[in-house]
Amino acid sequence: MRVKILGSAAGGAFPQWNCGCRNCRALRTGTFHGKPRSQTQLAISADERSWFLLGASPDLRAQIEANGELHPREGVRQSPIAGAVLANADIDHVLGLLLLRELQPLRVHATDSIRRILCENNSMFAMLQRVPGQLTWTSFVPGITFPLLTAVGEDSRLQCRALSLGTHYPAYVSPIRQSELALGEASLGLIVESPSGKRLAYIPAVPQIDETLMKEFESADVLLFDGTFWSDDELIAIQGSGQTARQMGHVPVSSEQGSLNKLAGLRRPRKIYIHINNTNPMLNEAGPEYREVREAGWEISEDGCQFDLYMQPYTMPDS
């Protein structure tokens, strides 16, 4: 299985359009020791012919253009993108679906709750079903393994299983609608297994780390984990108000209860932080936070990285 990290930032990307924090100011003026990032997006494939998106970011069009494997190969209208898997209904996770509205047959794997939010509450998503066969919804249930199928129903040989992580739906979902949905389908992590049996754990939003999750991580070969905030009060310290990282559904990287410490004992998986907020100081490659993360054996994802879940090593994009 080949995994391409098309985007590695949290919602808003880096720099964020309306942010004047230290990181964003320095990046714009060319004095930042680090790289810009688009919003988190993964693409995976077992054969490099059919690709599946994990989520669909608002930056998806530019991300496709930046990765030749995702370009059309034959015919006037054709794409190697066969489908997507949705882990939540957040804007920065699903808005990219609307960019795939040019009558390309696609299959979207999602829970019934996420499908209902998009199809029954958001009229714009009707653009994805203007003609028969344009988009096929395939439902899954957290905890049960399911195959990733192409738009025409072919088995990609990739197996997926969703982990229930949170109970909070996006703010745009009305209280009445939320009362009709399954709490365990609000926020999910994904375990993807390759034909060779290698496992990818994609966990970009984690409200807490418990023993059940630790067992899942121990069985993974690569762990892409929530690196959104460095500290719990990160946004409050910068803005003077707001929510903590944990209140927003993210375990911070630092502190005794943070992921860097809590996951220090993991030995099997390659550990990579993803979904990094523009305010996070570990983006600064000249800073102590970056060094602390790297010395602890973690990698920090960048746009354009890719790796294979069998033999080839993790490779960085050209500088």
mmCIF file of N, CA, C and O in Angstrom, residues 206-283:
data_model
loop_
_atom_site.group_PDB
_atom_site.id
_atom_site.type_symbol
_atom_site.label_atom_id
_atom_site.label_comp_id
_atom_site.label_asym_id
_atom_site.label_seq_id
_atom_site.Cartn_x
_atom_site.Cartn_y
_atom_site.Cartn_z
ATOM 1 N N VAL A 206 -7.883 13.270 18.289
ATOM 2 C CA VAL A 206 -7.971 12.338 19.413
ATOM 3 C C VAL A 206 -8.279 13.110 20.702
ATOM 4 O O VAL A 206 -7.442 13.862 21.187
ATOM 5 N N PRO A 207 -9.466 12.921 21.283
ATOM 6 C CA PRO A 207 -9.799 13.620 22.517
ATOM 7 C C PRO A 207 -9.129 13.028 23.747
ATOM 8 O O PRO A 207 -8.902 13.737 24.731
ATOM 9 N N GLN A 208 -8.811 11.729 23.720
ATOM 10 C CA GLN A 208 -8.140 11.098 24.852
ATOM 11 C C GLN A 208 -7.462 9.815 24.396
ATOM 12 O O GLN A 208 -7.878 9.182 23.423
ATOM 13 N N ILE A 209 -6.412 9.442 25.110
ATOM 14 C CA ILE A 209 -5.673 8.217 24.809
ATOM 15 C C ILE A 209 -5.976 7.201 25.904
ATOM 16 O O ILE A 209 -5.683 7.442 27.079
ATOM 17 N N ASP A 210 -6.585 6.077 25.533
ATOM 18 C CA ASP A 210 -6.912 5.053 26.519
ATOM 19 C C ASP A 210 -6.265 3.723 26.126
ATOM 20 O O ASP A 210 -5.564 3.621 25.111
ATOM 21 N N GLU A 211 -6.487 2.700 26.941
ATOM 22 C CA GLU A 211 -5.850 1.415 26.708
ATOM 23 C C GLU A 211 -6.309 0.762 25.407
ATOM 24 O O GLU A 211 -5.529 0.087 24.727
ATOM 25 N N THR A 212 -7.570 0.979 25.058
ATOM 26 C CA THR A 212 -8.070 0.415 23.798
ATOM 27 C C THR A 212 -7.310 0.978 22.609
ATOM 28 O O THR A 212 -6.898 0.242 21.698
ATOM 29 N N LEU A 213 -7.109 2.303 22.611
ATOM 30 C CA LEU A 213 -6.347 2.927 21.533
ATOM 31 C C LEU A 213 -4.900 2.442 21.528
ATOM 32 O O LEU A 213 -4.326 2.201 20.463
ATOM 33 N N MET A 214 -4.303 2.327 22.697
ATOM 34 C CA MET A 214 -2.917 1.886 22.769
ATOM 35 C C MET A 214 -2.736 0.514 22.125
ATOM 36 O O MET A 214 -1.751 0.270 21.421
ATOM 37 N N LYS A 215 -3.689 -0.381 22.330
ATOM 38 C CA LYS A 215 -3.607 -1.702 21.712
ATOM 39 C C LYS A 215 -3.695 -1.594 20.183
ATOM 40 O O LYS A 215 -3.006 -2.329 19.465
ATOM 41 N N GLU A 216 -4.544 -0.697 19.702
ATOM 42 C CA GLU A 216 -4.647 -0.492 18.261
ATOM 43 C C GLU A 216 -3.322 0.036 17.703
ATOM 44 O O GLU A 216 -2.859 -0.404 16.639
ATOM 45 N N PHE A 217 -2.714 0.956 18.423
ATOM 46 C CA PHE A 217 -1.459 1.539 17.950
ATOM 47 C C PHE A 217 -0.336 0.502 17.938
ATOM 48 O O PHE A 217 0.507 0.505 17.041
ATOM 49 N N GLU A 218 -0.320 -0.368 18.932
ATOM 50 C CA GLU A 218 0.724 -1.392 19.014
ATOM 51 C C GLU A 218 0.659 -2.369 17.850
ATOM 52 O O GLU A 218 1.674 -2.976 17.489
ATOM 53 N N SER A 219 -0.522 -2.526 17.260
ATOM 54 C CA SER A 219 -0.662 -3.461 16.135
ATOM 55 C C SER A 219 -0.462 -2.783 14.783
ATOM 56 O O SER A 219 -0.537 -3.441 13.748
ATOM 57 N N ALA A 220 -0.191 -1.472 14.800
ATOM 58 C CA ALA A 220 -0.014 -0.734 13.549
ATOM 59 C C ALA A 220 1.459 -0.708 13.148
ATOM 60 O O ALA A 220 2.356 -0.815 13.983
ATOM 61 N N ASP A 221 1.685 -0.557 11.854
ATOM 62 C CA ASP A 221 3.050 -0.407 11.341
ATOM 63 C C ASP A 221 3.420 1.057 11.184
ATOM 64 O O ASP A 221 4.590 1.430 11.335
ATOM 65 N N VAL A 222 2.438 1.886 10.877
ATOM 66 C CA VAL A 222 2.628 3.330 10.809
ATOM 67 C C VAL A 222 1.472 3.998 11.534
ATOM 68 O O VAL A 222 0.307 3.629 11.335
ATOM 69 N N LEU A 223 1.792 4.962 12.372
ATOM 70 C CA LEU A 223 0.786 5.720 13.109
ATOM 71 C C LEU A 223 0.858 7.185 12.700
ATOM 72 O O LEU A 223 1.869 7.852 12.920
ATOM 73 N N LEU A 224 -0.194 7.657 12.052
ATOM 74 C CA LEU A 224 -0.352 9.084 11.755
ATOM 75 C C LEU A 224 -1.273 9.655 12.825
ATOM 76 O O LEU A 224 -2.474 9.370 12.826
ATOM 77 N N PHE A 225 -0.704 10.462 13.722
ATOM 78 C CA PHE A 225 -1.412 10.829 14.938
ATOM 79 C C PHE A 225 -1.611 12.337 15.053
ATOM 80 O O PHE A 225 -0.820 13.139 14.564
ATOM 81 N N ASP A 226 -2.657 12.691 15.776
ATOM 82 C CA ASP A 226 -3.076 14.060 16.046
ATOM 83 C C ASP A 226 -1.922 14.924 16.595
ATOM 84 O O ASP A 226 -1.517 14.778 17.736
ATOM 85 N N GLY A 227 -1.449 15.846 15.774
ATOM 86 C CA GLY A 227 -0.424 16.789 16.218
ATOM 87 C C GLY A 227 -0.923 18.215 16.211
ATOM 88 O O GLY A 227 -0.136 19.163 16.075
ATOM 89 N N THR A 228 -2.236 18.394 16.376
ATOM 90 C CA THR A 228 -2.855 19.701 16.188
ATOM 91 C C THR A 228 -2.203 20.784 17.044
ATOM 92 O O THR A 228 -1.711 21.804 16.530
ATOM 93 N N PHE A 229 -2.206 20.604 18.361
ATOM 94 C CA PHE A 229 -1.706 21.643 19.261
ATOM 95 C C PHE A 229 -0.525 21.135 20.083
ATOM 96 O O PHE A 229 -0.506 19.984 20.516
ATOM 97 N N TRP A 230 0.404 22.036 20.357
ATOM 98 C CA TRP A 230 1.520 21.698 21.224
ATOM 99 C C TRP A 230 1.084 21.676 22.681
ATOM 100 O O TRP A 230 1.413 20.767 23.422
ATOM 101 N N SER A 231 0.327 22.688 23.099
ATOM 102 C CA SER A 231 -0.106 22.795 24.493
ATOM 103 C C SER A 231 -1.619 22.929 24.571
ATOM 104 O O SER A 231 -2.275 23.327 23.604
ATOM 105 N N ASP A 232 -2.161 22.604 25.737
ATOM 106 C CA ASP A 232 -3.612 22.618 25.917
ATOM 107 C C ASP A 232 -4.180 24.022 25.808
ATOM 108 O O ASP A 232 -5.287 24.213 25.307
ATOM 109 N N ASP A 233 -3.442 25.030 26.261
ATOM 110 C CA ASP A 233 -3.935 26.412 26.253
ATOM 111 C C ASP A 233 -3.361 27.234 25.103
ATOM 112 O O ASP A 233 -3.317 28.455 25.165
ATOM 113 N N GLU A 234 -2.940 26.567 24.051
ATOM 114 C CA GLU A 234 -2.234 27.224 22.948
ATOM 115 C C GLU A 234 -3.003 28.392 22.345
ATOM 116 O O GLU A 234 -2.475 29.500 22.202
ATOM 117 N N LEU A 235 -4.260 28.165 21.990
ATOM 118 C CA LEU A 235 -5.044 29.233 21.366
ATOM 119 C C LEU A 235 -5.401 30.324 22.366
ATOM 120 O O LEU A 235 -5.439 31.509 22.017
ATOM 121 N N ILE A 236 -5.654 29.945 23.604
ATOM 122 C CA ILE A 236 -5.983 30.932 24.634
ATOM 123 C C ILE A 236 -4.802 31.866 24.866
ATOM 124 O O ILE A 236 -4.956 33.084 24.984
ATOM 125 N N ALA A 237 -3.591 31.314 24.896
ATOM 126 C CA ALA A 237 -2.395 32.121 25.108
ATOM 127 C C ALA A 237 -2.168 33.104 23.967
ATOM 128 O O ALA A 237 -1.676 34.223 24.176
ATOM 129 N N ILE A 238 -2.541 32.723 22.756
ATOM 130 C CA ILE A 238 -2.323 33.582 21.592
ATOM 131 C C ILE A 238 -3.450 34.591 21.406
ATOM 132 O O ILE A 238 -3.214 35.772 21.138
ATOM 133 N N GLN A 239 -4.686 34.142 21.593
ATOM 134 C CA GLN A 239 -5.860 34.982 21.325
ATOM 135 C C GLN A 239 -6.403 35.691 22.560
ATOM 136 O O GLN A 239 -7.159 36.657 22.435
ATOM 137 N N GLY A 240 -6.067 35.169 23.730
ATOM 138 C CA GLY A 240 -6.612 35.737 24.956
ATOM 139 C C GLY A 240 -7.939 35.145 25.362
ATOM 140 O O GLY A 240 -8.491 35.487 26.413
ATOM 141 N N SER A 241 -8.474 34.242 24.550
ATOM 142 C CA SER A 241 -9.743 33.583 24.858
ATOM 143 C C SER A 241 -9.879 32.357 23.964
ATOM 144 O O SER A 241 -9.025 32.084 23.128
ATOM 145 N N GLY A 242 -10.977 31.638 24.163
ATOM 146 C CA GLY A 242 -11.230 30.476 23.325
ATOM 147 C C GLY A 242 -11.254 29.195 24.119
ATOM 148 O O GLY A 242 -11.318 29.201 25.353
ATOM 149 N N GLN A 243 -11.182 28.069 23.408
ATOM 150 C CA GLN A 243 -11.241 26.763 24.035
ATOM 151 C C GLN A 243 -9.848 26.155 24.167
ATOM 152 O O GLN A 243 -8.917 26.518 23.440
ATOM 153 N N THR A 244 -9.739 25.211 25.088
ATOM 154 C CA THR A 244 -8.499 24.465 25.195
ATOM 155 C C THR A 244 -8.444 23.416 24.087
ATOM 156 O O THR A 244 -9.446 23.123 23.430
ATOM 157 N N ALA A 245 -7.266 22.839 23.898
ATOM 158 C CA ALA A 245 -7.115 21.785 22.894
ATOM 159 C C ALA A 245 -8.040 20.610 23.192
ATOM 160 O O ALA A 245 -8.722 20.102 22.304
ATOM 161 N N ARG A 246 -8.095 20.215 24.452
ATOM 162 C CA ARG A 246 -8.930 19.075 24.821
ATOM 163 C C ARG A 246 -10.408 19.371 24.632
ATOM 164 O O ARG A 246 -11.187 18.494 24.250
ATOM 165 N N GLN A 247 -10.824 20.598 24.907
ATOM 166 C CA GLN A 247 -12.220 20.962 24.685
ATOM 167 C C GLN A 247 -12.577 20.893 23.204
ATOM 168 O O GLN A 247 -13.734 20.649 22.847
ATOM 169 N N MET A 248 -11.590 21.074 22.351
ATOM 170 C CA MET A 248 -11.804 20.997 20.906
ATOM 171 C C MET A 248 -11.624 19.586 20.373
ATOM 172 O O MET A 248 -11.744 19.357 19.163
ATOM 173 N N GLY A 249 -11.329 18.625 21.275
ATOM 174 C CA GLY A 249 -11.213 17.237 20.843
ATOM 175 C C GLY A 249 -9.825 16.809 20.429
ATOM 176 O O GLY A 249 -9.677 15.864 19.644
ATOM 177 N N HIS A 250 -8.782 17.474 20.966
ATOM 178 C CA HIS A 250 -7.411 17.146 20.594
ATOM 179 C C HIS A 250 -6.524 17.009 21.830
ATOM 180 O O HIS A 250 -6.436 17.940 22.640
ATOM 181 N N VAL A 251 -5.860 15.869 21.968
ATOM 182 C CA VAL A 251 -4.829 15.716 22.992
ATOM 183 C C VAL A 251 -3.621 16.537 22.554
ATOM 184 O O VAL A 251 -3.139 16.379 21.427
ATOM 185 N N PRO A 252 -3.110 17.431 23.399
ATOM 186 C CA PRO A 252 -1.929 18.200 22.999
ATOM 187 C C PRO A 252 -0.691 17.317 22.929
ATOM 188 O O PRO A 252 -0.666 16.204 23.482
ATOM 189 N N VAL A 253 0.338 17.805 22.262
ATOM 190 C CA VAL A 253 1.570 17.043 22.130
ATOM 191 C C VAL A 253 2.354 17.042 23.442
ATOM 192 O O VAL A 253 2.842 16.012 23.892
ATOM 193 N N SER A 254 2.479 18.203 24.073
ATOM 194 C CA SER A 254 3.337 18.332 25.245
ATOM 195 C C SER A 254 2.600 18.044 26.543
ATOM 196 O O SER A 254 1.389 17.801 26.541
ATOM 197 N N SER A 255 3.330 18.072 27.647
ATOM 198 C CA SER A 255 2.869 17.878 29.023
ATOM 199 C C SER A 255 2.875 16.391 29.383
ATOM 200 O O SER A 255 2.970 15.506 28.513
ATOM 201 N N GLU A 256 2.730 16.114 30.672
ATOM 202 C CA GLU A 256 2.757 14.740 31.160
ATOM 203 C C GLU A 256 1.648 13.898 30.546
ATOM 204 O O GLU A 256 1.821 12.710 30.272
ATOM 205 N N GLN A 257 0.479 14.502 30.325
ATOM 206 C CA GLN A 257 -0.651 13.789 29.746
ATOM 207 C C GLN A 257 -0.746 13.963 28.229
ATOM 208 O O GLN A 257 -1.706 13.521 27.615
ATOM 209 N N GLY A 258 0.261 14.596 27.643
ATOM 210 C CA GLY A 258 0.264 14.807 26.204
ATOM 211 C C GLY A 258 0.719 13.575 25.444
ATOM 212 O O GLY A 258 1.253 12.611 26.017
ATOM 213 N N SER A 259 0.537 13.593 24.137
ATOM 214 C CA SER A 259 0.813 12.399 23.323
ATOM 215 C C SER A 259 2.291 12.042 23.272
ATOM 216 O O SER A 259 2.648 10.860 23.197
ATOM 217 N N LEU A 260 3.183 13.032 23.323
ATOM 218 C CA LEU A 260 4.609 12.727 23.248
ATOM 219 C C LEU A 260 5.039 11.854 24.423
ATOM 220 O O LEU A 260 5.837 10.923 24.262
ATOM 221 N N ASN A 261 4.480 12.124 25.590
ATOM 222 C CA ASN A 261 4.793 11.336 26.778
ATOM 223 C C ASN A 261 3.965 10.049 26.843
ATOM 224 O O ASN A 261 4.492 8.966 27.108
ATOM 225 N N LYS A 262 2.668 10.154 26.582
ATOM 226 C CA LYS A 262 1.782 9.004 26.718
ATOM 227 C C LYS A 262 2.124 7.893 25.713
ATOM 228 O O LYS A 262 1.911 6.711 26.000
ATOM 229 N N LEU A 263 2.641 8.265 24.539
ATOM 230 C CA LEU A 263 2.935 7.270 23.506
ATOM 231 C C LEU A 263 4.422 6.956 23.419
ATOM 232 O O LEU A 263 4.866 6.309 22.463
ATOM 233 N N ALA A 264 5.190 7.387 24.421
ATOM 234 C CA ALA A 264 6.642 7.189 24.382
ATOM 235 C C ALA A 264 7.005 5.702 24.379
ATOM 236 O O ALA A 264 8.053 5.317 23.858
ATOM 237 N N GLY A 265 6.161 4.862 24.947
ATOM 238 C CA GLY A 265 6.473 3.443 25.031
ATOM 239 C C GLY A 265 6.155 2.639 23.787
ATOM 240 O O GLY A 265 6.495 1.454 23.712
ATOM 241 N N LEU A 266 5.500 3.253 22.806
ATOM 242 C CA LEU A 266 5.172 2.532 21.572
ATOM 243 C C LEU A 266 6.452 2.175 20.833
ATOM 244 O O LEU A 266 7.283 3.028 20.556
ATOM 245 N N ARG A 267 6.609 0.910 20.489
ATOM 246 C CA ARG A 267 7.833 0.460 19.826
ATOM 247 C C ARG A 267 7.608 0.019 18.380
ATOM 248 O O ARG A 267 8.487 0.177 17.543
ATOM 249 N N ARG A 268 6.442 -0.543 18.085
ATOM 250 C CA ARG A 268 6.274 -1.114 16.749
ATOM 251 C C ARG A 268 6.065 -0.061 15.654
ATOM 252 O O ARG A 268 6.762 -0.100 14.630
ATOM 253 N N PRO A 269 5.095 0.854 15.800
ATOM 254 C CA PRO A 269 4.789 1.703 14.646
ATOM 255 C C PRO A 269 5.791 2.832 14.435
ATOM 256 O O PRO A 269 6.415 3.324 15.380
ATOM 257 N N ARG A 270 5.962 3.216 13.199
ATOM 258 C CA ARG A 270 6.611 4.487 12.877
ATOM 259 C C ARG A 270 5.626 5.572 13.259
ATOM 260 O O ARG A 270 4.456 5.533 12.865
ATOM 261 N N LYS A 271 6.064 6.560 14.005
ATOM 262 C CA LYS A 271 5.171 7.558 14.580
ATOM 263 C C LYS A 271 5.352 8.900 13.859
ATOM 264 O O LYS A 271 6.455 9.449 13.829
ATOM 265 N N ILE A 272 4.258 9.388 13.315
ATOM 266 C CA ILE A 272 4.290 10.618 12.526
ATOM 267 C C ILE A 272 3.143 11.523 12.970
ATOM 268 O O ILE A 272 1.980 11.101 12.968
ATOM 269 N N TYR A 273 3.451 12.749 13.318
ATOM 270 C CA TYR A 273 2.402 13.715 13.646
ATOM 271 C C TYR A 273 1.815 14.312 12.365
ATOM 272 O O TYR A 273 2.529 14.598 11.405
ATOM 273 N N ILE A 274 0.489 14.501 12.377
ATOM 274 C CA ILE A 274 -0.217 15.097 11.247
ATOM 275 C C ILE A 274 -1.328 15.997 11.775
ATOM 276 O O ILE A 274 -1.610 15.999 12.975
ATOM 277 N N HIS A 275 -1.944 16.794 10.897
ATOM 278 C CA HIS A 275 -3.031 17.706 11.280
ATOM 279 C C HIS A 275 -2.497 18.751 12.280
ATOM 280 O O HIS A 275 -3.007 18.915 13.376
ATOM 281 N N ILE A 276 -1.474 19.484 11.847
ATOM 282 C CA ILE A 276 -0.747 20.389 12.730
ATOM 283 C C ILE A 276 -1.290 21.807 12.566
ATOM 284 O O ILE A 276 -1.326 22.342 11.451
ATOM 285 N N ASN A 277 -1.702 22.422 13.657
ATOM 286 C CA ASN A 277 -2.269 23.767 13.597
ATOM 287 C C ASN A 277 -1.187 24.799 13.306
ATOM 288 O O ASN A 277 -0.018 24.632 13.667
ATOM 289 N N ASN A 278 -1.599 25.892 12.665
ATOM 290 C CA ASN A 278 -0.647 26.930 12.282
ATOM 291 C C ASN A 278 0.061 27.580 13.473
ATOM 292 O O ASN A 278 1.136 28.160 13.336
ATOM 293 N N THR A 279 -0.518 27.466 14.673
ATOM 294 C CA THR A 279 0.072 28.064 15.874
ATOM 295 C C THR A 279 1.071 27.154 16.562
ATOM 296 O O THR A 279 1.752 27.587 17.503
ATOM 297 N N ASN A 280 1.186 25.914 16.147
ATOM 298 C CA ASN A 280 1.996 24.930 16.851
ATOM 299 C C ASN A 280 3.487 25.244 16.681
ATOM 300 O O ASN A 280 3.999 25.276 15.557
ATOM 301 N N PRO A 281 4.220 25.443 17.777
ATOM 302 C CA PRO A 281 5.638 25.811 17.658
ATOM 303 C C PRO A 281 6.517 24.708 17.096
ATOM 304 O O PRO A 281 7.645 24.997 16.664
ATOM 305 N N MET A 282 6.053 23.466 17.069
ATOM 306 C CA MET A 282 6.918 22.415 16.518
ATOM 307 C C MET A 282 7.040 22.506 14.994
ATOM 308 O O MET A 282 7.841 21.786 14.393
ATOM 309 N N LEU A 283 6.285 23.414 14.373
ATOM 310 C CA LEU A 283 6.469 23.680 12.951
ATOM 311 C C LEU A 283 7.789 24.384 12.670
ATOM 312 O O LEU A 283 8.304 24.330 11.554
#
